[in-house]
Amino acid sequence: QVQLVESGGGSVQAGGSLRLSCIASRVGDCMGWFRQVPGKEREGVASINVYGRIVYAESVQGRFTISKDSAKNTLYLQMNTLKPEDTAMYYCATGPTWNLCNFSNRWSYWGQGTQVTVSS
């Protein structure tokens, strides 16, 4: 089984920053971050493949940065200039090899989530 554990969430004022981490028991060829708020569908935030190819949601482009440390089996999401609309439960996920780690693909494993709350 693949286990993913997210951390780094919390409460921050608009304009602030947070760095999320996801420690994986096994690194997937695709790794990504998703978020979800109550009553809304889950949306992709950022993804990265084994070669470092990255996809960002338009809503976070220029503000969020996804990265990984394969030696530590860890995925990161640096979130800057946070906005209230970024408030959500953030999940990391892993999946098989795709040309791009598209958000709409079938991701294999999911973490338990870490809450991010941005106040104005």
XYZ file of C-alpha atoms in Angstrom:
120
model
C 0.000 0.000 0.000
C 1.028 3.586 -0.599
C 0.638 5.979 2.296
C 0.683 9.752 1.892
C 0.759 12.103 4.863
C 0.258 15.837 4.415
C 1.324 18.517 6.864
C 1.912 22.248 7.005
C -1.641 23.520 6.868
C -2.955 26.151 9.209
C -4.567 29.556 9.477
C -3.036 32.604 7.859
C -4.128 36.090 6.876
C -4.563 37.071 3.260
C -1.230 37.797 1.657
C 0.595 35.333 3.857
C 2.398 32.130 2.978
C 2.329 28.469 3.884
C 4.400 25.491 2.814
C 2.694 22.124 2.610
C 4.579 18.846 2.734
C 3.563 15.345 1.749
C 5.640 12.368 2.801
C 4.998 9.298 0.692
C 5.816 5.695 1.459
C 6.347 5.290 -2.274
C 6.913 8.019 -4.827
C 4.660 7.898 -7.861
C 5.640 8.885 -11.384
C 3.028 11.584 -11.030
C 2.501 13.487 -7.817
C 0.090 16.307 -7.254
C -1.867 18.579 -4.973
C -5.633 18.943 -4.962
C -8.037 20.927 -2.824
C -11.684 20.758 -1.893
C -14.160 22.884 0.043
C -17.524 21.693 1.400
C -20.191 21.671 -1.291
C -17.665 22.069 -4.097
C -15.992 19.563 -6.367
C -12.359 18.707 -5.885
C -9.997 20.722 -8.035
C -6.427 20.196 -9.070
C -3.854 22.679 -7.834
C -0.480 21.544 -9.146
C 1.223 18.382 -10.358
C 4.708 17.225 -11.244
C 5.955 14.170 -13.109
C 9.108 12.117 -12.681
C 11.013 14.440 -15.029
C 9.916 17.609 -13.287
C 7.213 18.563 -15.786
C 4.694 20.721 -13.957
C 1.049 21.650 -14.368
C -0.592 24.475 -12.401
C -4.180 25.501 -12.079
C -4.700 28.942 -13.558
C -6.022 30.183 -10.234
C -2.685 29.557 -8.492
C -0.269 30.255 -11.343
C 2.436 32.618 -10.196
C 1.581 32.222 -6.526
C 2.109 28.525 -5.780
C 5.168 26.398 -6.488
C 5.226 22.610 -6.497
C 8.478 20.768 -5.907
C 9.734 17.411 -4.741
C 12.652 15.791 -3.005
C 12.740 12.247 -4.314
C 15.480 11.197 -1.903
C 13.154 12.051 0.972
C 9.979 10.796 -0.731
C 8.521 14.227 -0.110
C 6.328 16.532 -2.176
C 6.001 20.237 -1.378
C 3.642 23.059 -2.188
C 4.865 26.564 -1.457
C 1.862 28.875 -1.306
C 2.483 32.613 -1.426
C 0.157 35.599 -1.594
C -2.640 33.500 -0.187
C -6.212 34.595 -0.766
C -9.405 33.729 1.123
C -10.532 31.709 -1.888
C -7.546 29.417 -1.323
C -9.225 28.159 1.846
C -9.734 24.416 1.454
C -8.655 20.980 2.516
C -5.503 20.196 0.574
C -4.665 16.655 -0.468
C -1.614 15.138 -2.075
C -1.927 12.259 -4.487
C 0.195 9.929 -6.568
C -0.464 8.283 -9.901
C 1.121 6.360 -12.764
C 3.104 7.738 -15.663
C 1.300 10.164 -17.956
C 2.634 12.583 -20.541
C 1.341 15.277 -18.232
C 0.061 14.673 -14.729
C -3.347 16.018 -15.634
C -5.772 16.665 -12.818
C -8.553 14.776 -14.584
C -6.586 11.527 -14.769
C -7.265 8.681 -12.369
C -4.945 9.216 -9.443
C -4.139 6.115 -7.433
C -3.545 7.112 -3.830
C -4.541 10.018 -1.629
C -3.445 11.460 1.667
C -5.714 12.383 4.554
C -5.573 16.099 3.835
C -4.381 19.203 5.638
C -6.602 22.224 6.225
C -5.632 25.654 4.929
C -7.659 28.629 6.113
C -7.007 32.131 4.786
C -8.751 35.034 6.466
C -9.176 38.588 5.263
